[in-house]
Short mmCIF file of C-alpha atoms in Angstrom, two decimals:
data_model
loop_
_atom_site.label_atom_id
_atom_site.label_comp_id
_atom_site.label_asym_id
_atom_site.label_seq_id
_atom_site.Cartn_x
_atom_site.Cartn_y
_atom_site.Cartn_z
CA ASN A 1 -12.96 96.09 40.53
CA ALA A 2 -11.76 99.38 38.72
CA GLY A 3 -14.05 101.47 40.59
CA VAL A 4 -15.18 104.75 38.94
CA THR A 5 -13.12 105.57 35.81
CA GLN A 6 -13.19 108.77 34.06
CA THR A 7 -11.97 109.53 30.30
CA PRO A 8 -10.27 111.62 29.20
CA LYS A 9 -7.78 112.69 31.96
CA PHE A 10 -7.26 115.98 30.24
CA GLN A 11 -9.16 117.93 27.55
CA VAL A 12 -8.63 121.13 25.68
CA LEU A 13 -11.69 122.65 23.64
CA LYS A 14 -12.55 125.84 21.93
CA THR A 15 -15.40 128.00 22.90
CA GLY A 16 -18.43 126.57 21.10
CA GLN A 17 -17.31 122.79 20.76
CA SER A 18 -19.02 120.04 22.23
CA MET A 19 -17.96 116.94 24.06
CA THR A 20 -18.74 114.33 26.27
CA LEU A 21 -17.02 113.29 29.61
CA GLN A 22 -17.16 109.71 30.22
CA CYS A 23 -17.87 108.07 33.49
CA ALA A 24 -18.32 104.37 34.38
CA GLN A 25 -18.60 102.29 37.57
CA ASP A 26 -18.28 98.54 38.18
CA MET A 27 -19.38 98.45 41.62
CA ASN A 28 -23.29 98.13 40.75
CA HIS A 29 -23.98 101.40 42.50
CA GLU A 30 -27.31 102.81 42.12
CA TYR A 31 -26.31 106.56 42.53
CA MET A 32 -24.01 108.41 40.28
CA SER A 33 -23.21 112.15 40.17
CA TRP A 34 -21.01 114.81 38.50
CA TYR A 35 -19.21 117.36 40.34
CA ARG A 36 -16.81 120.36 39.11
CA GLN A 37 -14.16 121.80 41.26
CA ASP A 38 -12.96 125.24 40.92
CA PRO A 39 -10.41 126.92 42.99
CA GLY A 40 -11.60 128.32 46.36
CA MET A 41 -14.93 126.82 45.79
CA GLY A 42 -14.80 123.00 46.84
CA LEU A 43 -16.70 120.80 44.46
CA ARG A 44 -20.25 121.72 43.39
CA LEU A 45 -22.83 119.17 42.26
CA ILE A 46 -23.85 119.35 38.67
CA HIS A 47 -26.31 116.34 37.94
CA TYR A 48 -26.97 113.31 39.62
CA SER A 49 -28.79 110.08 38.97
CA VAL A 50 -30.33 107.56 41.34
CA GLY A 51 -30.69 105.02 38.70
CA ALA A 52 -31.00 104.05 35.02
CA GLY A 53 -33.45 106.17 33.43
CA ILE A 54 -33.50 108.63 36.10
CA THR A 55 -31.53 111.93 36.53
CA ASP A 56 -31.90 115.26 38.31
CA GLN A 57 -30.23 118.83 38.51
CA GLY A 58 -27.67 119.74 41.19
CA GLU A 59 -26.33 122.99 42.17
CA VAL A 60 -24.96 124.06 38.81
CA PRO A 61 -26.62 122.49 36.03
CA ASN A 62 -26.69 125.11 33.28
CA GLY A 63 -24.50 124.20 29.98
CA TYR A 64 -24.44 120.17 31.06
CA ASN A 65 -26.54 117.68 29.98
CA VAL A 66 -26.56 113.97 31.34
CA SER A 67 -28.53 110.47 30.88
CA ARG A 68 -28.35 107.23 32.46
CA SER A 69 -28.99 104.30 30.15
CA THR A 70 -27.19 101.61 32.08
CA THR A 71 -26.33 101.17 35.69
CA GLU A 72 -22.67 101.34 34.82
CA ASP A 73 -22.29 104.56 32.72
CA PHE A 74 -23.18 108.15 33.38
CA PRO A 75 -21.58 110.40 30.52
CA LEU A 76 -21.83 114.10 31.10
CA ARG A 77 -22.26 116.38 27.88
CA LEU A 78 -20.98 119.76 27.18
CA LEU A 79 -23.17 121.22 24.21
CA SER A 80 -21.33 124.38 23.38
CA ALA A 81 -18.31 124.81 25.65
CA ALA A 82 -17.65 128.00 27.48
CA PRO A 83 -14.54 129.31 29.10
CA SER A 84 -16.44 129.34 32.52
CA GLN A 85 -16.65 125.61 32.16
CA THR A 86 -12.89 125.25 32.59
CA SER A 87 -12.69 123.11 35.70
CA VAL A 88 -11.76 119.78 37.07
CA TYR A 89 -14.92 117.33 36.76
CA PHE A 90 -15.30 114.43 39.13
CA CYS A 91 -17.83 111.61 38.70
CA ALA A 92 -19.00 109.84 41.85
CA SER A 93 -20.93 106.77 42.72
CA ARG A 94 -22.45 105.23 45.90
CA SER A 95 -24.62 102.34 46.82
CA GLN A 96 -27.91 102.50 48.14
CA GLY A 97 -28.35 103.50 51.77
CA THR A 98 -28.33 107.14 53.04
CA TYR A 99 -25.23 106.49 55.01
CA ASN A 100 -22.93 105.30 52.24
CA GLU A 101 -19.93 107.55 51.16
CA GLN A 102 -19.47 108.45 47.49
CA PHE A 103 -16.61 106.76 45.79
CA PHE A 104 -14.78 109.32 43.14
CA GLY A 105 -13.08 108.89 39.87
CA PRO A 106 -9.83 110.35 39.08
CA GLY A 107 -11.26 113.61 37.67
CA THR A 108 -10.81 115.33 34.20
CA ARG A 109 -9.16 118.38 33.85
CA LEU A 110 -10.98 120.59 31.08
CA THR A 111 -9.72 123.64 29.66
CA VAL A 112 -11.89 125.95 27.40
CA LEU A 113 -10.08 128.36 25.33
CA ALA B 1 -25.31 131.21 53.04
CA GLN B 2 -22.34 128.73 53.09
CA LYS B 3 -23.58 125.34 54.44
CA VAL B 4 -20.17 124.10 55.19
CA THR B 5 -17.48 126.49 56.25
CA GLN B 6 -13.71 125.66 56.26
CA ALA B 7 -12.29 128.85 57.46
CA GLN B 8 -8.68 128.03 57.30
CA THR B 9 -7.72 128.24 53.36
CA GLU B 10 -4.00 127.06 54.22
CA ILE B 11 -2.15 125.73 56.96
CA SER B 12 1.75 125.21 57.15
CA VAL B 13 3.22 123.05 59.79
CA VAL B 14 6.58 121.37 60.36
CA GLU B 15 6.72 117.50 60.64
CA LYS B 16 5.55 115.90 63.88
CA GLU B 17 3.36 118.86 64.82
CA ASP B 18 -0.46 118.19 65.79
CA VAL B 19 -2.80 120.09 63.32
CA THR B 20 -6.40 120.71 63.56
CA LEU B 21 -8.63 121.41 60.71
CA ASP B 22 -11.88 123.22 61.25
CA CYS B 23 -15.25 122.45 59.61
CA VAL B 24 -18.50 124.27 60.80
CA TYR B 25 -21.57 123.40 59.06
CA GLU B 26 -25.50 124.69 58.80
CA THR B 27 -28.43 122.59 58.48
CA ARG B 28 -32.08 122.54 59.54
CA ASP B 29 -32.41 118.92 59.51
CA THR B 30 -31.97 116.53 62.58
CA THR B 31 -30.46 113.87 60.67
CA TYR B 32 -27.50 114.38 58.35
CA TYR B 33 -24.33 113.03 57.48
CA LEU B 34 -20.87 114.45 57.68
CA PHE B 35 -17.65 113.47 55.74
CA TRP B 36 -14.04 114.17 55.37
CA TYR B 37 -12.01 113.68 52.10
CA LYS B 38 -8.30 114.12 51.34
CA GLN B 39 -7.15 115.16 47.95
CA PRO B 40 -3.47 114.53 47.85
CA PRO B 41 -1.19 116.43 45.09
CA SER B 42 -2.28 113.66 42.61
CA GLY B 43 -5.60 115.03 42.57
CA GLU B 44 -7.93 112.31 43.41
CA LEU B 45 -10.54 112.25 46.34
CA VAL B 46 -10.06 109.81 49.01
CA PHE B 47 -12.68 109.30 51.52
CA LEU B 48 -11.50 109.48 55.30
CA ILE B 49 -14.63 109.39 57.42
CA ARG B 50 -18.37 109.43 57.53
CA ARG B 51 -20.37 110.47 60.93
CA ASN B 52 -24.11 110.38 61.12
CA SER B 53 -25.93 113.18 63.34
CA PHE B 54 -26.91 110.93 66.11
CA ASP B 55 -23.47 109.73 66.85
CA GLU B 56 -21.35 112.10 68.73
CA GLN B 57 -18.65 109.89 69.68
CA ASN B 58 -15.32 110.98 68.85
CA GLU B 59 -13.47 108.74 66.61
CA ILE B 60 -9.74 107.90 66.27
CA SER B 61 -7.87 106.14 63.44
CA GLY B 62 -4.30 105.90 63.96
CA ARG B 63 -2.64 109.53 63.91
CA TYR B 64 -6.35 110.86 62.72
CA SER B 65 -9.13 111.80 65.05
CA TRP B 66 -12.44 113.63 64.47
CA ASN B 67 -14.38 115.58 66.92
CA PHE B 68 -17.98 115.88 66.34
CA GLN B 69 -19.93 118.70 68.37
CA LYS B 70 -23.59 119.04 67.47
CA SER B 71 -23.85 122.00 70.09
CA THR B 72 -21.34 124.10 67.99
CA SER B 73 -22.06 122.35 64.35
CA SER B 74 -18.58 121.54 64.09
CA PHE B 75 -16.85 118.50 62.81
CA ASN B 76 -13.13 119.23 63.28
CA PHE B 77 -10.33 116.91 62.13
CA THR B 78 -6.99 116.56 64.10
CA ILE B 79 -3.70 115.00 62.52
CA THR B 80 -1.37 113.98 65.35
CA ALA B 81 2.48 113.95 64.78
CA SER B 82 1.98 115.05 61.12
CA GLN B 83 3.85 113.72 58.35
CA VAL B 84 5.00 115.12 54.87
CA VAL B 85 2.45 112.56 53.31
CA ASP B 86 -0.34 114.30 55.04
CA SER B 87 0.21 117.26 52.83
CA ALA B 88 -3.03 117.52 50.88
CA VAL B 89 -6.20 119.61 50.46
CA TYR B 90 -8.84 118.33 53.03
CA PHE B 91 -12.71 118.85 52.41
CA CYS B 92 -15.41 118.66 54.76
CA ALA B 93 -18.81 117.78 53.27
CA LEU B 94 -22.44 117.56 54.46
CA SER B 95 -25.23 115.36 53.09
CA GLU B 96 -28.84 116.10 54.02
CA PRO B 97 -32.43 114.39 53.73
CA GLU B 98 -33.33 117.41 51.33
CA SER B 99 -31.69 115.98 48.43
CA GLY B 100 -32.20 112.38 49.31
CA TYR B 101 -28.38 112.35 50.66
CA ASN B 102 -27.74 112.16 47.11
CA LYS B 103 -25.82 115.56 47.18
CA LEU B 104 -22.59 116.45 49.02
CA ILE B 105 -22.17 120.06 50.03
CA PHE B 106 -18.50 120.70 50.10
CA GLY B 107 -16.55 123.13 51.99
CA ALA B 108 -14.07 125.12 50.10
CA GLY B 109 -11.20 123.01 51.58
CA THR B 110 -7.97 123.52 53.73
CA ARG B 111 -4.80 123.04 52.10
CA LEU B 112 -2.28 121.54 54.51
CA ALA B 113 1.31 121.79 54.03
CA VAL B 114 3.63 119.57 56.17
CA HIS B 115 7.29 120.44 55.99
CA PRO B 116 10.19 118.21 56.74
#
């Protein structure tokens, strides 16, 4: 199993550009989520999904869109990048069961100029 | 109000010292889960432990041990005989029923530097 994979590892954007961060998992996990990590703030939840076709907002959803058309994939879209979106983005997944831990991907480091 | 507080921003120790990382949380729920994750310099997040609110037994795994005290809302992490490979940022996190347990609320992290 590859676990949770994310592409790209690094990305530099100009303000106003759009892009999609890719996330895939091969563990057949129902739950997937996106977090951003900023210095001194830990990780904060952007959006999450409890299954194909079902998504919901987290703590910091503004400026980001998600969709979940398959169990495996959960892309994160930045429609018009802003410098405030410079961050490290982590995708995570977990299997059903309230006690189960989340498995994280390797992260995408995004810089918006 | 911060729900998970890791008051120690950075800790520096010399190899073989014991070190305790503090975590204090806040929740109105009686059922919840607490986690610790390690983020080594390579950047990935590594799951270390999960604890549910009904299990107050302390846990030991090799050089790692965790002390969960509901009375003080704390879930502290101790590394015994620290090693250079323990150098990392450590995050404490909380999961509550309010979000269907789908959301991890992270503390700001504690950066541990272990020097030879």
